[in-house]
C-alpha cells in the first residue's frame, strides 16, 4: 500500500480536476445561453416624430434562431406585434406612415420570452417636435436637443424646458449638454415662438460602467516527475538490500568456517602433568601443620 499511495493520489486529483472543469464548462454554457446581447434600434434616432413620417425599428440580435419580433403597447393600452401595425421583415419592422395613435412603448421579444429594453415613441400632430435621444444616454457623454418645425423643416430660436422650468433660449434651435449627469435626467420640451410647443420627452441617463484594471499574474508551477512503476520500485529495493546484506552474510559465513577448521586441527590432551619439586615441598609442609594442629587438639 505504501508504494501505491502516489498512484491513488494522482487518480483522485485527476477526477477532481475533471469534475471542476465540467462544472465550469456547464456554468459557461448556461451563462452564454441565457445572457444574449440584444437591443432595439430606431431609425431615425428620435423619440418624437411628425404625423406622416416613416420609421424603421429593428431588433439587434446575436442569435437569429431566437425569433425576435417587435411588440408595442400604445397609449390606448393595446398590445400587439408588428404584423398588426407595420411591415415585418425578419427581426425588423417598417412603418411608412405613422399616426398619433402609434405613440407608445416598443420593445423586442423572442420566442423564449426574452425581452429587450423598451423605448418610447411619440407621434405629434402639431407643428413642433423635440428631437432627443431615443435610447438612454451614458453618464459623461454629450447630448444635443433640437427643436424643429414641420416641413419645410427648419430650426428657429427656441426655448428649452426641463420638468416645466425654462433652461435656456437658443438662437439656433438646439441645445447641447456637454457632460450628462444623473441630475440631467428628466422630462424635456421646447417651444418656438409663433409655431407652438413640442410634446414632452423623457431623457434617461445611465451610469458609466466602472473600469477595472485586471492584473494577470503568471505562476509557474513545477510539476514533479511521475513516480516509477511499482514493480520497478520493488525490484530496485530488493536489489539494494541484496547488495548491502550479501557482504555481511558472506563475511560471517567465512569467519565461522575458519574458526571451525582451526578447532579441529588443535589436539586436546587429557593427561595430568606431574607436580614439581616446589609444589611437592609445599604439600609436605601442609601435612605437618595439619598433624600438629590435630595433636594439640587431642591434648
Tab-separated table of C-alpha atoms in Angstrom:
chain	number	residue	atom	x	y	z
A	1	UNK	CA	0.000	0.000	0.000
A	2	UNK	CA	2.896	2.376	0.755
A	3	UNK	CA	4.141	2.020	-2.817
A	4	UNK	CA	0.697	2.599	-4.374
A	5	UNK	CA	-0.448	5.761	-2.490
A	6	UNK	CA	1.117	8.172	-5.052
A	7	UNK	CA	-0.892	6.489	-7.811
A	8	UNK	CA	-4.150	6.764	-5.813
A	9	UNK	CA	-3.440	10.446	-5.070
A	10	UNK	CA	-2.787	11.162	-8.741
A	11	UNK	CA	-6.007	9.382	-9.759
A	12	UNK	CA	-8.071	11.307	-7.178
A	13	UNK	CA	-6.613	14.653	-8.315
A	14	UNK	CA	-7.447	13.868	-11.924
A	15	UNK	CA	-11.066	13.042	-11.033
A	16	UNK	CA	-11.448	16.276	-9.059
A	17	UNK	CA	-9.954	18.344	-11.887
A	18	UNK	CA	-12.262	16.744	-14.425
A	19	UNK	CA	-15.307	17.436	-12.231
A	20	UNK	CA	-14.274	21.076	-11.741
A	21	UNK	CA	-13.697	21.571	-15.464
A	22	UNK	CA	-17.084	20.052	-16.290
A	23	UNK	CA	-18.795	22.315	-13.754
A	24	UNK	CA	-17.012	25.369	-15.157
A	25	UNK	CA	-17.931	24.369	-18.718
A	26	UNK	CA	-21.577	23.892	-17.712
A	27	UNK	CA	-21.661	27.288	-15.975
A	28	UNK	CA	-20.067	28.959	-19.004
A	29	UNK	CA	-22.517	27.330	-21.402
A	30	UNK	CA	-25.505	28.223	-19.229
A	31	UNK	CA	-24.389	31.863	-18.954
A	32	UNK	CA	-23.773	32.222	-22.690
A	33	UNK	CA	-27.150	30.636	-23.480
A	34	UNK	CA	-29.192	32.861	-21.180
A	35	UNK	CA	-27.481	36.267	-21.460
A	36	UNK	CA	-27.681	37.108	-25.134
A	37	UNK	CA	-26.929	40.638	-26.209
A	38	UNK	CA	-29.905	42.245	-27.861
A	39	UNK	CA	-31.455	45.700	-28.245
A	40	UNK	CA	-33.905	47.807	-30.201
A	41	UNK	CA	-32.617	50.166	-32.887
A	42	UNK	CA	-34.685	53.050	-34.294
A	43	UNK	CA	-34.054	55.000	-37.492
A	44	UNK	CA	-34.228	57.979	-37.482
A	45	UNK	CA	-32.963	58.041	-33.897
A	46	UNK	CA	-35.509	60.395	-32.375
A	47	UNK	CA	-38.060	59.910	-29.642
A	48	UNK	CA	-40.557	62.230	-31.405
A	49	UNK	CA	-41.938	62.051	-34.956
A	50	UNK	CA	-44.314	64.124	-37.018
A	51	UNK	CA	-47.547	62.649	-38.230
A	52	UNK	CA	-46.904	61.044	-41.630
A	53	UNK	CA	-43.189	60.326	-41.009
A	54	UNK	CA	-41.688	56.900	-41.644
A	55	UNK	CA	-39.643	54.955	-39.118
A	56	UNK	CA	-37.755	51.669	-39.087
A	57	UNK	CA	-37.387	49.535	-35.973
A	58	UNK	CA	-35.112	46.501	-35.758
A	59	UNK	CA	-34.029	44.008	-33.129
A	60	UNK	CA	-30.272	43.714	-32.880
A	61	UNK	CA	-29.617	40.086	-32.050
A	62	UNK	CA	-26.722	37.647	-31.798
A	63	UNK	CA	-28.891	34.567	-32.309
A	64	UNK	CA	-31.082	34.573	-35.409
A	65	UNK	CA	-32.765	31.336	-34.288
A	66	UNK	CA	-34.326	33.101	-31.271
A	67	UNK	CA	-37.108	34.501	-33.460
A	68	UNK	CA	-37.139	38.137	-32.315
A	69	UNK	CA	-40.277	40.165	-33.079
A	70	UNK	CA	-41.348	43.786	-32.477
A	71	UNK	CA	-44.108	44.448	-29.993
A	72	UNK	CA	-45.692	47.622	-28.679
A	73	UNK	CA	-48.170	48.970	-26.166
A	74	UNK	CA	-49.900	52.127	-27.305
A	75	UNK	CA	-51.225	54.953	-25.200
A	76	UNK	CA	-54.624	53.329	-25.616
A	77	UNK	CA	-53.357	50.232	-23.785
A	78	UNK	CA	-53.365	47.916	-26.809
A	79	UNK	CA	-50.549	45.313	-27.005
A	80	UNK	CA	-49.789	43.959	-30.471
A	81	UNK	CA	-46.945	42.854	-32.730
A	82	UNK	CA	-45.527	44.217	-35.980
A	83	UNK	CA	-47.963	42.370	-38.276
A	84	UNK	CA	-50.810	44.488	-36.892
A	85	UNK	CA	-49.267	47.958	-37.483
A	86	UNK	CA	-46.256	47.632	-39.813
A	87	UNK	CA	-44.417	45.624	-42.427
A	88	UNK	CA	-42.317	42.847	-40.800
A	89	UNK	CA	-39.019	41.900	-42.411
A	90	UNK	CA	-37.257	39.277	-40.310
A	91	UNK	CA	-36.458	40.899	-36.981
A	92	UNK	CA	-37.279	44.397	-38.332
A	93	UNK	CA	-40.496	46.356	-38.768
A	94	UNK	CA	-41.137	49.210	-41.212
A	95	UNK	CA	-43.730	51.896	-40.511
A	96	UNK	CA	-44.298	54.015	-43.620
A	97	UNK	CA	-46.835	56.486	-42.242
A	98	UNK	CA	-47.084	57.000	-38.516
A	99	UNK	CA	-50.104	58.476	-36.755
A	100	UNK	CA	-50.588	59.933	-33.268
A	101	UNK	CA	-52.137	56.673	-32.006
A	102	UNK	CA	-48.858	54.926	-32.883
A	103	UNK	CA	-47.372	56.638	-29.842
A	104	UNK	CA	-46.410	54.182	-27.140
A	105	UNK	CA	-43.791	51.793	-25.767
A	106	UNK	CA	-41.892	49.499	-28.187
A	107	UNK	CA	-39.672	46.505	-27.441
A	108	UNK	CA	-38.248	43.262	-28.889
A	109	UNK	CA	-39.330	39.832	-27.681
A	110	UNK	CA	-38.089	36.344	-28.524
A	111	UNK	CA	-39.948	33.047	-28.727
A	112	UNK	CA	-38.331	32.057	-25.427
A	113	UNK	CA	-39.780	35.133	-23.702
A	114	UNK	CA	-36.616	37.249	-23.558
A	115	UNK	CA	-37.218	40.988	-23.932
A	116	UNK	CA	-35.044	43.950	-24.820
A	117	UNK	CA	-35.038	47.329	-23.167
A	118	UNK	CA	-38.088	49.373	-24.187
A	119	UNK	CA	-38.249	52.799	-25.834
A	120	UNK	CA	-40.925	55.473	-26.025
A	121	UNK	CA	-42.029	56.917	-29.360
A	122	UNK	CA	-44.281	59.967	-29.597
A	123	UNK	CA	-46.064	60.936	-32.825
A	124	UNK	CA	-47.128	64.579	-32.856
A	125	UNK	CA	-49.861	66.082	-34.935
A	126	UNK	CA	-48.606	69.573	-34.080
A	127	UNK	CA	-46.078	71.870	-35.758
A	128	UNK	CA	-43.098	71.434	-33.376
A	129	UNK	CA	-41.209	68.374	-32.092
A	130	UNK	CA	-38.173	67.917	-29.869
A	131	UNK	CA	-35.570	65.607	-31.367
A	132	UNK	CA	-33.908	63.867	-28.417
A	133	UNK	CA	-32.085	60.541	-27.937
A	134	UNK	CA	-34.451	57.602	-28.084
A	135	UNK	CA	-32.072	55.445	-26.028
A	136	UNK	CA	-30.645	56.188	-22.565
A	137	UNK	CA	-27.600	58.483	-22.527
A	138	UNK	CA	-24.357	57.349	-20.929
A	139	UNK	CA	-23.244	59.459	-18.000
A	140	UNK	CA	-20.456	61.833	-19.055
A	141	UNK	CA	-21.377	61.776	-22.756
A	142	UNK	CA	-22.649	64.864	-24.623
A	143	UNK	CA	-26.269	65.100	-25.744
A	144	UNK	CA	-27.888	67.522	-28.179
A	145	UNK	CA	-31.561	68.517	-28.160
A	146	UNK	CA	-33.042	70.030	-31.348
A	147	UNK	CA	-36.312	71.880	-31.625
A	148	UNK	CA	-37.682	71.731	-35.188
A	149	UNK	CA	-40.828	72.571	-37.135
A	150	UNK	CA	-42.818	70.606	-39.678
A	151	UNK	CA	-41.992	70.688	-43.402
A	152	UNK	CA	-40.255	72.671	-44.543
A	153	UNK	CA	-38.072	71.577	-41.647
A	154	UNK	CA	-36.341	74.494	-40.036
A	155	UNK	CA	-34.558	75.326	-36.806
A	156	UNK	CA	-35.611	78.634	-35.335
A	157	UNK	CA	-34.800	80.256	-31.998
A	158	UNK	CA	-36.287	78.028	-29.350
A	159	UNK	CA	-36.726	77.877	-25.616
A	160	UNK	CA	-35.901	74.616	-23.845
A	161	UNK	CA	-37.607	73.370	-20.703
A	162	UNK	CA	-36.896	70.633	-18.167
A	163	UNK	CA	-39.682	69.419	-15.908
A	164	UNK	CA	-41.648	72.562	-16.851
A	165	UNK	CA	-38.865	75.004	-15.926
A	166	UNK	CA	-37.037	77.134	-18.505
A	167	UNK	CA	-33.440	76.086	-19.050
A	168	UNK	CA	-32.314	78.442	-21.804
A	169	UNK	CA	-33.237	80.059	-25.115
A	170	UNK	CA	-31.046	79.115	-28.063
A	171	UNK	CA	-30.933	81.163	-31.286
A	172	UNK	CA	-30.090	78.152	-33.484
A	173	UNK	CA	-32.839	75.962	-32.081
A	174	UNK	CA	-30.611	73.335	-30.439
A	175	UNK	CA	-29.068	72.926	-27.007
A	176	UNK	CA	-26.079	70.749	-26.081
A	177	UNK	CA	-25.256	69.312	-22.664
A	178	UNK	CA	-21.539	68.566	-22.826
A	179	UNK	CA	-21.287	66.159	-19.913
A	180	UNK	CA	-24.531	64.473	-18.934
A	181	UNK	CA	-25.000	63.511	-15.292
A	182	UNK	CA	-27.777	61.834	-13.371
A	183	UNK	CA	-29.154	65.242	-12.416
A	184	UNK	CA	-29.878	65.914	-16.116
A	185	UNK	CA	-32.405	63.106	-16.240
A	186	UNK	CA	-35.943	64.370	-16.625
A	187	UNK	CA	-38.823	65.481	-18.880
A	188	UNK	CA	-37.764	67.879	-21.670
A	189	UNK	CA	-39.741	70.018	-24.151
A	190	UNK	CA	-39.176	73.013	-26.369
A	191	UNK	CA	-41.149	75.992	-27.726
A	192	UNK	CA	-40.728	78.006	-30.920
A	193	UNK	CA	-42.398	81.356	-30.787
A	194	UNK	CA	-45.217	81.609	-33.297
A	195	UNK	CA	-45.237	77.843	-34.070
A	196	UNK	CA	-46.041	76.102	-30.855
A	197	UNK	CA	-44.669	73.786	-28.222
A	198	UNK	CA	-43.407	70.222	-28.605
A	199	UNK	CA	-44.693	67.229	-26.650
A	200	UNK	CA	-42.532	66.314	-23.644
A	201	UNK	CA	-39.936	63.508	-23.854
A	202	UNK	CA	-38.186	61.704	-21.031
A	203	UNK	CA	-34.372	61.556	-21.210
A	204	UNK	CA	-32.774	58.729	-19.244
A	205	UNK	CA	-29.175	58.746	-18.018
A	206	UNK	CA	-27.295	55.527	-17.243
A	207	UNK	CA	-24.153	55.213	-15.182
A	208	UNK	CA	-20.875	54.558	-16.923
A	209	UNK	CA	-19.545	51.089	-16.168
A	210	UNK	CA	-16.563	51.153	-13.845
A	211	UNK	CA	-13.225	50.448	-15.462
A	212	UNK	CA	-11.185	47.948	-13.503
A	213	UNK	CA	-7.594	47.135	-14.209
A	214	UNK	CA	-7.039	43.439	-14.050
A	215	UNK	CA	-3.515	42.366	-13.226
A	216	UNK	CA	-2.697	38.950	-14.532
A	217	UNK	CA	-0.084	37.110	-12.523
A	218	UNK	CA	1.629	34.248	-14.244
A	219	UNK	CA	2.516	31.498	-11.819
A	220	UNK	CA	4.974	28.867	-12.908
A	221	UNK	CA	4.185	25.557	-11.301
A	222	UNK	CA	6.827	22.877	-11.240
A	223	UNK	CA	5.187	19.551	-11.784
A	224	UNK	CA	7.052	16.707	-10.064
A	225	UNK	CA	8.061	13.840	-12.248
A	226	UNK	CA	5.796	10.856	-12.143
A	227	UNK	CA	6.917	8.105	-9.781
A	228	UNK	CA	8.308	4.980	-11.438
A	229	UNK	CA	6.051	1.946	-11.685
A	230	UNK	CA	5.502	-0.056	-8.547
A	231	UNK	CA	7.172	-3.183	-9.950
A	232	UNK	CA	10.383	-1.315	-10.718
A	233	UNK	CA	10.431	0.133	-7.185
A	234	UNK	CA	10.146	-3.338	-5.671
A	235	UNK	CA	12.898	-4.737	-7.870
A	236	UNK	CA	15.142	-1.806	-7.041
A	237	UNK	CA	14.609	-2.245	-3.300
A	238	UNK	CA	15.279	-5.997	-3.433
A	239	UNK	CA	18.492	-5.488	-5.372
A	240	UNK	CA	19.594	-2.756	-2.964
A	241	UNK	CA	19.012	-4.978	0.072
A	242	UNK	CA	20.871	-7.824	-1.533
A	243	UNK	CA	23.852	-5.662	-2.404
A	244	UNK	CA	24.044	-4.284	1.140
A	245	UNK	CA	23.293	-7.526	3.032
A	246	UNK	CA	25.305	-10.065	0.990
A	247	UNK	CA	28.819	-8.856	2.034
A	248	UNK	CA	27.911	-9.180	5.724
A	249	UNK	CA	26.442	-12.612	5.182
A	250	UNK	CA	29.449	-13.841	3.238
A	251	UNK	CA	31.874	-12.416	5.830
A	252	UNK	CA	30.006	-14.099	8.708
A	253	UNK	CA	29.933	-17.475	6.948
A	254	UNK	CA	33.659	-17.289	6.179
A	255	UNK	CA	34.572	-16.399	9.771
A	256	UNK	CA	32.503	-19.258	11.210
A	257	UNK	CA	34.028	-21.672	8.731
A	258	UNK	CA	37.612	-20.582	9.533
A	259	UNK	CA	37.105	-20.926	13.292
A	260	UNK	CA	35.576	-24.357	12.794
A	261	UNK	CA	38.582	-25.604	10.820
A	262	UNK	CA	41.081	-24.268	13.389
A	263	UNK	CA	39.297	-26.061	16.268
A	264	UNK	CA	39.587	-29.425	14.516
A	265	UNK	CA	43.350	-29.095	13.854
A	266	UNK	CA	44.435	-28.473	17.576
A	267	UNK	CA	44.867	-31.844	19.656
A	268	UNK	CA	43.295	-31.979	23.099
A	269	UNK	CA	45.380	-33.863	25.855
A	270	UNK	CA	43.644	-35.314	28.938
A	271	UNK	CA	46.887	-36.367	30.860
A	272	UNK	CA	47.867	-34.511	34.056
A	273	UNK	CA	51.472	-33.243	34.336
A	274	UNK	CA	53.437	-34.442	37.418
A	275	UNK	CA	53.902	-31.916	40.254
A	276	UNK	CA	57.124	-30.006	40.504
A	277	UNK	CA	59.548	-30.203	43.473
A	278	UNK	CA	58.381	-26.889	44.831
A	279	UNK	CA	54.758	-27.957	44.715
A	280	UNK	CA	55.700	-31.293	46.453
A	281	UNK	CA	57.558	-29.449	49.268
A	282	UNK	CA	54.585	-27.232	49.919
A	283	UNK	CA	52.367	-30.256	50.204
A	284	UNK	CA	54.660	-31.887	52.817
A	285	UNK	CA	54.699	-28.717	54.931
A	286	UNK	CA	50.883	-28.520	54.751
A	287	UNK	CA	50.641	-32.107	56.031
A	288	UNK	CA	52.974	-31.366	59.005
A	289	UNK	CA	50.927	-28.345	60.056
A	290	UNK	CA	47.697	-30.311	59.943
A	291	UNK	CA	49.251	-33.090	62.084
A	292	UNK	CA	50.486	-30.631	64.699
A	293	UNK	CA	47.097	-28.955	64.983
A	294	UNK	CA	45.411	-32.287	65.410
A	295	UNK	CA	47.818	-33.386	68.194
A	296	UNK	CA	47.287	-30.190	70.163
A	297	UNK	CA	43.546	-30.530	69.906
A	298	UNK	CA	43.738	-34.021	71.364
A	299	UNK	CA	45.696	-32.800	74.408
